[in-house]
Amino acid sequence: MAPATRKPRLVIMGSREYHIQDFVADYQHEFEYSVLDAQNRQEALAKLPQDVAQNGPIDAFIIRVGTSEFEPFDEELLGPLAPSCKIIASASAGHDEFDVDWMTRSGMWFCNTRDAVAEATADMAMFLTLAVLRDAHRAERGARSGSWKAGLVPARDPSGSTLGIVGMGTIGKHLARKAAAFNMPVRYYSRRRLAPAEEARHAATYCPTLERLLSESDVVSVNCPLTEATTNLISHREVGLMRDGAFLVNTARGAIVDEEALIQGLESGKITRAGLDVFVNEPDINDYFRTSDRVICQPHMGAVTTEAFRRGERECLENLRAFFRTGRPLAPVNEIAAVAAK
């Protein structure tokens, strides 16, 4: 733990465009904080060790949202934090880009945000659900080009269309609540089944297998984290199990959906349209997704709202505050043995 004679030194890193600082003053009496002025990985590789050499050991580290220019967050990048840094907090929900095993071996707690970006991401999933059902891309293009409604046919109503949620965590629960406003029956498949009372609260019916969810859903929304087990979770076999003419929405991580299988499903008509906020090699997007009328694309904007940023950074700071007061953060991803508050 940091010596009692000084405040813990906190360094914040992240893109300037995601900089929200209107509440940081609330924590100034607990931390000595500064911002690492690095805008990409190469700058951070040079400036982080310089910061340690010039200003001393770093006790805690926050990484803002919007991290693609810094990834991966591994020993090469974060090595200068060891051995003094005891906690790293990310303002993002996913953590597949972080080497959590290295952090654990180095005695560093790692926290992501569990609630901060959840509703904003669920909003994006709902937006894409409505967009694919109503063929919004082609309709907007017609309006802008002057062709008006040429080539357009009546679209699909959300009301009565079954929404299948893959991953019923915080984001999935928010999405289920929003779907109710559009009279969409909800099915879900998740590692853990919700308690009966919670299922009733979200008006969601549990599917014990992914296969069952795919066969019973008009719209499939991917909302689970990317892990080794969920990589290519939706591939050729799974596309084949979907209802004919179904729709697919992905706001989680690109690699959860096999892009080749998705393209084949779209081209065959098995999948009518897809709404994608995430891609395997983003920001480099497969040309098919950029040019196809069957795809509505967003540039990983699910969590990009000012309120989500505020909640994310506040959640990071609350994790740090709890750690330095009690020896344990509020929402750790990993576990560090033999850590006690001092």
Tab-separated table of C-alpha atoms in Angstrom:
chain	number	residue	atom	x	y	z
A	1	MET	CA	0.000	0.000	0.000
A	2	ALA	CA	1.098	3.597	-0.419
A	3	PRO	CA	2.988	5.089	2.516
A	4	ALA	CA	0.708	6.802	5.024
A	5	THR	CA	2.815	9.974	4.828
A	6	ARG	CA	1.582	10.824	1.359
A	7	LYS	CA	-1.505	10.519	-0.776
A	8	PRO	CA	-1.551	7.669	-3.302
A	9	ARG	CA	-0.303	8.836	-6.692
A	10	LEU	CA	-2.871	8.266	-9.413
A	11	VAL	CA	-2.166	8.573	-13.129
A	12	ILE	CA	-4.947	8.670	-15.736
A	13	MET	CA	-4.368	7.699	-19.364
A	14	GLY	CA	-6.667	7.868	-22.353
A	15	SER	CA	-7.719	9.779	-25.422
A	16	ARG	CA	-8.427	13.481	-24.978
A	17	GLU	CA	-11.731	13.092	-26.804
A	18	TYR	CA	-12.963	10.891	-23.948
A	19	HIS	CA	-11.763	13.250	-21.207
A	20	ILE	CA	-14.474	13.940	-18.615
A	21	GLN	CA	-13.176	15.680	-15.511
A	22	ASP	CA	-16.042	17.624	-13.997
A	23	PHE	CA	-16.141	15.552	-10.799
A	24	VAL	CA	-12.478	14.638	-10.272
A	25	ALA	CA	-12.133	17.432	-7.728
A	26	ASP	CA	-14.318	15.352	-5.402
A	27	TYR	CA	-11.415	12.917	-5.063
A	28	GLN	CA	-8.495	15.368	-4.933
A	29	HIS	CA	-8.241	15.199	-1.163
A	30	GLU	CA	-7.581	11.442	-1.442
A	31	PHE	CA	-5.244	11.230	-4.446
A	32	GLU	CA	-2.403	13.102	-6.053
A	33	TYR	CA	-3.420	12.698	-9.655
A	34	SER	CA	-2.066	13.629	-13.051
A	35	VAL	CA	-2.858	12.810	-16.674
A	36	LEU	CA	-0.349	10.989	-18.892
A	37	ASP	CA	-0.345	13.049	-22.091
A	38	ALA	CA	-0.143	10.107	-24.486
A	39	GLN	CA	-2.518	9.622	-27.406
A	40	ASN	CA	-1.382	6.244	-28.712
A	41	ARG	CA	0.653	3.192	-27.748
A	42	GLN	CA	3.989	4.482	-29.029
A	43	GLU	CA	3.664	7.693	-27.041
A	44	ALA	CA	2.629	5.772	-23.929
A	45	LEU	CA	5.568	3.379	-24.268
A	46	ALA	CA	7.879	6.384	-24.126
A	47	LYS	CA	6.052	8.644	-21.677
A	48	LEU	CA	4.998	6.183	-18.967
A	49	PRO	CA	8.560	5.250	-17.905
A	50	GLN	CA	9.509	8.932	-18.146
A	51	ASP	CA	6.674	9.816	-15.787
A	52	VAL	CA	7.834	7.230	-13.246
A	53	ALA	CA	11.451	8.402	-13.497
A	54	GLN	CA	10.537	12.067	-13.075
A	55	ASN	CA	7.666	11.911	-10.593
A	56	GLY	CA	8.166	8.694	-8.668
A	57	PRO	CA	6.238	5.420	-8.333
A	58	ILE	CA	2.613	5.211	-9.409
A	59	ASP	CA	0.217	3.692	-6.879
A	60	ALA	CA	-2.909	3.527	-9.029
A	61	PHE	CA	-3.677	3.766	-12.733
A	62	ILE	CA	-6.903	4.559	-14.607
A	63	ILE	CA	-7.472	3.853	-18.297
A	64	ARG	CA	-10.283	5.805	-19.906
A	65	VAL	CA	-12.632	4.430	-22.561
A	66	GLY	CA	-11.546	4.602	-26.187
A	67	THR	CA	-8.473	2.406	-25.937
A	68	SER	CA	-7.889	0.914	-29.386
A	69	GLU	CA	-4.872	3.128	-30.050
A	70	PHE	CA	-3.144	1.777	-26.898
A	71	GLU	CA	-3.984	-1.930	-27.053
A	72	PRO	CA	-2.974	-4.442	-25.928
A	73	PHE	CA	-2.575	-3.538	-22.266
A	74	ASP	CA	0.247	-5.932	-21.538
A	75	GLU	CA	3.557	-6.059	-19.686
A	76	GLU	CA	5.357	-4.206	-22.481
A	77	LEU	CA	3.081	-1.201	-22.048
A	78	LEU	CA	2.301	-1.295	-18.329
A	79	GLY	CA	5.556	-2.800	-17.045
A	80	PRO	CA	6.826	0.552	-15.660
A	81	LEU	CA	3.938	0.490	-13.168
A	82	ALA	CA	5.433	-2.506	-11.347
A	83	PRO	CA	6.126	-3.097	-8.539
A	84	SER	CA	4.586	-0.030	-6.862
A	85	CYS	CA	1.194	0.054	-8.594
A	86	LYS	CA	-1.409	-1.953	-6.694
A	87	ILE	CA	-4.557	-1.303	-8.727
A	88	ILE	CA	-5.486	-0.631	-12.358
A	89	ALA	CA	-9.024	0.423	-13.246
A	90	SER	CA	-10.528	0.535	-16.731
A	91	ALA	CA	-13.526	2.684	-17.614
A	92	SER	CA	-14.575	0.109	-20.217
A	93	ALA	CA	-16.791	-2.920	-19.662
A	94	GLY	CA	-14.848	-5.512	-21.677
A	95	HIS	CA	-11.379	-6.616	-20.649
A	96	ASP	CA	-10.184	-9.024	-23.352
A	97	GLU	CA	-7.531	-6.460	-24.343
A	98	PHE	CA	-5.980	-6.518	-20.839
A	99	ASP	CA	-3.386	-9.050	-19.683
A	100	VAL	CA	-5.102	-9.738	-16.373
A	101	ASP	CA	-2.865	-12.766	-15.685
A	102	TRP	CA	0.240	-10.558	-15.775
A	103	MET	CA	-1.405	-8.002	-13.502
A	104	THR	CA	-2.290	-10.738	-11.014
A	105	ARG	CA	1.255	-12.130	-11.027
A	106	SER	CA	2.506	-8.582	-10.482
A	107	GLY	CA	0.247	-8.071	-7.457
A	108	MET	CA	-2.074	-5.591	-9.162
A	109	TRP	CA	-5.835	-5.620	-8.763
A	110	PHE	CA	-7.710	-5.024	-12.010
A	111	CYS	CA	-11.225	-3.583	-12.221
A	112	ASN	CA	-13.474	-2.912	-15.174
A	113	THR	CA	-16.774	-1.060	-15.060
A	114	ARG	CA	-19.849	-3.184	-14.492
A	115	ASP	CA	-22.628	-0.652	-14.758
A	116	ALA	CA	-21.262	2.570	-16.238
A	117	VAL	CA	-21.571	1.802	-19.945
A	118	ALA	CA	-24.292	-0.849	-19.712
A	119	GLU	CA	-27.341	1.258	-20.479
A	120	ALA	CA	-25.645	3.200	-23.271
A	121	THR	CA	-24.597	-0.088	-24.901
A	122	ALA	CA	-28.112	-1.488	-24.497
A	123	ASP	CA	-29.425	1.680	-26.166
A	124	MET	CA	-27.158	0.971	-29.138
A	125	ALA	CA	-28.393	-2.628	-29.309
A	126	MET	CA	-31.984	-1.421	-29.305
A	127	PHE	CA	-31.204	1.236	-31.908
A	128	LEU	CA	-29.637	-1.368	-34.204
A	129	THR	CA	-32.535	-3.756	-33.592
A	130	LEU	CA	-35.010	-1.143	-34.784
A	131	ALA	CA	-32.711	-0.125	-37.647
A	132	VAL	CA	-32.391	-3.631	-39.070
A	133	LEU	CA	-36.085	-4.372	-38.659
A	134	ARG	CA	-37.085	-1.130	-40.422
A	135	ASP	CA	-34.354	-1.281	-43.109
A	136	ALA	CA	-33.137	2.142	-41.972
A	137	HIS	CA	-29.911	2.198	-44.005
A	138	ARG	CA	-31.588	1.833	-47.393
A	139	ALA	CA	-34.449	4.123	-46.415
A	140	GLU	CA	-32.080	6.920	-45.395
A	141	ARG	CA	-29.972	6.459	-48.510
A	142	GLY	CA	-33.091	6.746	-50.675
A	143	ALA	CA	-34.189	9.916	-48.937
A	144	ARG	CA	-30.760	11.488	-49.298
A	145	SER	CA	-30.188	10.432	-52.911
A	146	GLY	CA	-33.579	11.490	-54.239
A	147	SER	CA	-34.714	7.980	-55.133
A	148	TRP	CA	-37.168	8.232	-52.217
A	149	LYS	CA	-38.848	4.835	-51.650
A	150	ALA	CA	-37.644	3.137	-54.809
A	151	GLY	CA	-36.870	-0.524	-54.116
A	152	LEU	CA	-38.140	-0.448	-50.558
A	153	VAL	CA	-40.740	-2.920	-49.326
A	154	PRO	CA	-42.759	-2.908	-46.095
A	155	ALA	CA	-40.448	-3.449	-43.141
A	156	ARG	CA	-40.800	-5.672	-40.078
A	157	ASP	CA	-42.545	-4.503	-36.909
A	158	PRO	CA	-40.668	-4.934	-33.620
A	159	SER	CA	-43.983	-5.632	-31.890
A	160	GLY	CA	-44.425	-9.376	-31.710
A	161	SER	CA	-40.899	-10.115	-32.965
A	162	THR	CA	-38.991	-12.273	-30.494
A	163	LEU	CA	-35.689	-10.862	-29.257
A	164	GLY	CA	-33.080	-13.438	-28.278
A	165	ILE	CA	-30.380	-12.085	-25.955
A	166	VAL	CA	-27.076	-13.938	-25.816
A	167	GLY	CA	-25.615	-12.995	-22.423
A	168	MET	CA	-27.990	-11.778	-19.723
A	169	GLY	CA	-25.607	-9.609	-17.757
A	170	THR	CA	-26.192	-5.954	-16.953
A	171	ILE	CA	-26.344	-4.927	-20.618
A	172	GLY	CA	-28.688	-7.778	-21.480
A	173	LYS	CA	-31.035	-6.855	-18.645
A	174	HIS	CA	-31.175	-3.232	-19.763
A	175	LEU	CA	-31.900	-4.426	-23.300
A	176	ALA	CA	-34.709	-6.708	-22.127
A	177	ARG	CA	-36.322	-3.777	-20.306
A	178	LYS	CA	-36.138	-1.607	-23.427
A	179	ALA	CA	-37.504	-4.389	-25.641
A	180	ALA	CA	-40.617	-4.529	-23.474
A	181	ALA	CA	-41.472	-0.994	-24.573
A	182	PHE	CA	-41.691	-2.284	-28.152
A	183	ASN	CA	-43.773	-5.334	-27.199
A	184	MET	CA	-40.986	-7.735	-28.099
A	185	PRO	CA	-41.084	-11.112	-26.327
A	186	VAL	CA	-37.634	-11.830	-24.865
A	187	ARG	CA	-35.686	-15.099	-24.772
A	188	TYR	CA	-32.219	-15.309	-23.254
A	189	TYR	CA	-29.284	-17.692	-23.088
A	190	SER	CA	-26.595	-17.110	-20.466
A	191	ARG	CA	-24.044	-18.926	-18.342
A	192	ARG	CA	-26.254	-18.475	-15.311
A	193	ARG	CA	-30.006	-18.574	-15.241
A	194	LEU	CA	-31.680	-15.655	-13.518
A	195	ALA	CA	-33.721	-16.202	-10.394
A	196	PRO	CA	-37.447	-16.616	-11.119
A	197	ALA	CA	-38.259	-13.204	-9.676
A	198	GLU	CA	-35.646	-11.552	-11.884
A	199	GLU	CA	-36.885	-13.396	-14.970
A	200	ALA	CA	-40.356	-12.104	-14.203
A	201	ARG	CA	-39.050	-8.561	-13.671
A	202	HIS	CA	-37.413	-8.593	-17.110
A	203	ALA	CA	-40.223	-10.595	-18.762
A	204	ALA	CA	-37.536	-12.931	-20.104
A	205	THR	CA	-37.802	-16.641	-20.867
A	206	TYR	CA	-34.706	-18.770	-20.324
A	207	CYS	CA	-33.337	-20.976	-23.101
A	208	PRO	CA	-31.136	-23.768	-21.722
A	209	THR	CA	-29.111	-23.957	-24.935
A	210	LEU	CA	-27.887	-21.481	-27.524
A	211	GLU	CA	-29.406	-23.713	-30.193
A	212	ARG	CA	-32.852	-23.274	-28.722
A	213	LEU	CA	-32.485	-19.509	-28.457
A	214	LEU	CA	-31.408	-19.247	-32.096
A	215	SER	CA	-34.332	-21.337	-33.293
A	216	GLU	CA	-36.888	-19.305	-31.322
A	217	SER	CA	-35.662	-15.735	-32.022
A	218	ASP	CA	-36.485	-13.297	-34.802
A	219	VAL	CA	-33.683	-10.969	-33.697
A	220	VAL	CA	-30.512	-12.314	-32.046
A	221	SER	CA	-28.574	-9.757	-29.991
A	222	VAL	CA	-25.031	-10.620	-28.870
A	223	ASN	CA	-24.324	-9.136	-25.432
A	224	CYS	CA	-21.822	-11.532	-23.828
A	225	PRO	CA	-18.123	-10.862	-23.086
A	226	LEU	CA	-15.404	-12.108	-25.422
A	227	THR	CA	-13.559	-15.071	-23.921
A	228	GLU	CA	-11.859	-18.136	-25.299
A	229	ALA	CA	-15.190	-19.947	-24.964
A	230	THR	CA	-17.208	-17.276	-26.789
A	231	THR	CA	-14.819	-16.670	-29.698
A	232	ASN	CA	-16.771	-17.571	-32.879
A	233	LEU	CA	-19.722	-18.496	-30.682
A	234	ILE	CA	-21.959	-17.646	-33.648
A	235	SER	CA	-20.458	-19.498	-36.622
A	236	HIS	CA	-21.703	-21.520	-39.612
A	237	ARG	CA	-23.587	-24.113	-37.572
A	238	GLU	CA	-25.267	-21.481	-35.416
A	239	VAL	CA	-26.286	-19.381	-38.427
A	240	GLY	CA	-27.879	-22.492	-39.887
A	241	LEU	CA	-29.950	-22.916	-36.734
A	242	MET	CA	-31.408	-19.418	-36.895
A	243	ARG	CA	-34.910	-18.781	-38.176
A	244	ASP	CA	-35.104	-18.122	-41.895
A	245	GLY	CA	-34.960	-14.373	-42.427
A	246	ALA	CA	-33.771	-13.602	-38.892
A	247	PHE	CA	-31.799	-10.506	-37.913
A	248	LEU	CA	-28.520	-10.319	-35.988
A	249	VAL	CA	-27.204	-7.482	-33.806
A	250	ASN	CA	-23.731	-7.394	-32.211
A	251	THR	CA	-22.685	-4.689	-29.738
A	252	ALA	CA	-20.332	-6.906	-27.688
A	253	ARG	CA	-17.093	-7.855	-29.462
A	254	GLY	CA	-16.540	-8.588	-33.140
A	255	ALA	CA	-14.803	-11.916	-32.641
A	256	ILE	CA	-17.848	-13.471	-30.967
A	257	VAL	CA	-19.411	-13.697	-34.427
A	258	ASP	CA	-17.608	-15.550	-37.225
A	259	GLU	CA	-17.650	-12.855	-39.895
A	260	GLU	CA	-17.357	-15.323	-42.783
A	261	ALA	CA	-20.360	-17.260	-41.488
A	262	LEU	CA	-22.319	-14.024	-41.052
A	263	ILE	CA	-21.565	-12.904	-44.609
A	264	GLN	CA	-22.652	-16.269	-45.994
A	265	GLY	CA	-25.842	-16.069	-43.937
A	266	LEU	CA	-26.594	-12.597	-45.260
A	267	GLU	CA	-25.856	-13.516	-48.872
A	268	SER	CA	-28.027	-16.630	-48.701
A	269	GLY	CA	-30.923	-14.747	-47.148
A	270	LYS	CA	-30.846	-16.871	-44.017
A	271	ILE	CA	-30.150	-13.601	-42.184
A	272	THR	CA	-32.115	-10.637	-43.530
A	273	ARG	CA	-29.937	-7.884	-42.078
A	274	ALA	CA	-27.244	-7.370	-39.440
A	275	GLY	CA	-26.583	-4.398	-37.183
A	276	LEU	CA	-22.942	-4.232	-36.110
A	277	ASP	CA	-21.217	-1.881	-33.690
A	278	VAL	CA	-18.135	-4.104	-33.359
A	279	PHE	CA	-15.831	-5.874	-35.812
A	280	VAL	CA	-13.003	-8.402	-35.674
A	281	ASN	CA	-10.230	-6.134	-36.952
A	282	GLU	CA	-11.639	-2.717	-36.113
A	283	PRO	CA	-11.063	-0.035	-37.143
A	284	ASP	CA	-10.328	-1.994	-40.345
A	285	ILE	CA	-13.747	-3.267	-41.446
A	286	ASN	CA	-14.375	-6.020	-43.957
A	287	ASP	CA	-15.359	-4.356	-47.255
A	288	TYR	CA	-18.542	-6.406	-47.341
A	289	PHE	CA	-19.852	-4.759	-44.192
A	290	ARG	CA	-18.950	-1.289	-45.433
A	291	THR	CA	-20.745	-1.676	-48.753
A	292	SER	CA	-23.626	-4.108	-48.227
A	293	ASP	CA	-27.229	-2.912	-48.042
A	294	ARG	CA	-27.825	-5.801	-45.647
A	295	VAL	CA	-25.591	-4.336	-42.921
A	296	ILE	CA	-25.958	-1.287	-40.680
A	297	CYS	CA	-22.590	-0.274	-39.242
A	298	GLN	CA	-21.550	1.835	-36.280
A	299	PRO	CA	-17.890	2.557	-35.347
A	300	HIS	CA	-17.962	0.923	-31.868
A	301	MET	CA	-20.078	3.750	-30.463
A	302	GLY	CA	-22.179	1.773	-27.984
A	303	ALA	CA	-20.612	3.301	-24.887
A	304	VAL	CA	-19.677	6.646	-26.407
A	305	THR	CA	-21.934	9.019	-24.485
A	306	THR	CA	-20.927	11.747	-22.080
A	307	GLU	CA	-22.921	10.201	-19.253
A	308	ALA	CA	-21.326	6.781	-19.805
A	309	PHE	CA	-17.889	8.428	-19.620
A	310	ARG	CA	-18.771	10.159	-16.368
A	311	ARG	CA	-20.123	6.975	-14.850
A	312	GLY	CA	-17.087	5.006	-16.045
A	313	GLU	CA	-14.505	7.329	-14.557
A	314	ARG	CA	-16.487	7.675	-11.354
A	315	GLU	CA	-16.721	3.889	-11.064
A	316	CYS	CA	-12.949	3.670	-11.544
A	317	LEU	CA	-12.365	6.235	-8.801
A	318	GLU	CA	-14.790	4.500	-6.451
A	319	ASN	CA	-12.882	1.233	-6.951
A	320	LEU	CA	-9.647	3.035	-6.098
A	321	ARG	CA	-11.181	4.756	-3.108
A	322	ALA	CA	-12.463	1.450	-1.729
A	323	PHE	CA	-9.104	-0.240	-2.230
A	324	PHE	CA	-7.080	2.418	-0.426
A	325	ARG	CA	-9.603	2.521	2.418
A	326	THR	CA	-10.237	-1.209	2.866
A	327	GLY	CA	-7.606	-3.124	0.901
A	328	ARG	CA	-10.138	-4.396	-1.645
A	329	PRO	CA	-11.804	-2.695	-4.654
A	330	LEU	CA	-15.553	-2.853	-5.137
A	331	ALA	CA	-15.605	-4.780	-8.414
A	332	PRO	CA	-12.359	-6.668	-9.064
A	333	VAL	CA	-11.884	-8.890	-12.111
A	334	ASN	CA	-9.028	-10.780	-10.446
A	335	GLU	CA	-8.061	-11.719	-6.904
A	336	ILE	CA	-4.848	-10.716	-5.186
A	337	ALA	CA	-3.867	-12.810	-2.159
A	338	ALA	CA	-2.510	-11.419	1.088
A	339	VAL	CA	-3.564	-7.802	0.493
A	340	ALA	CA	-4.655	-5.916	3.572
A	341	ALA	CA	-5.483	-2.288	4.256
A	342	LYS	CA	-2.841	-0.368	6.103
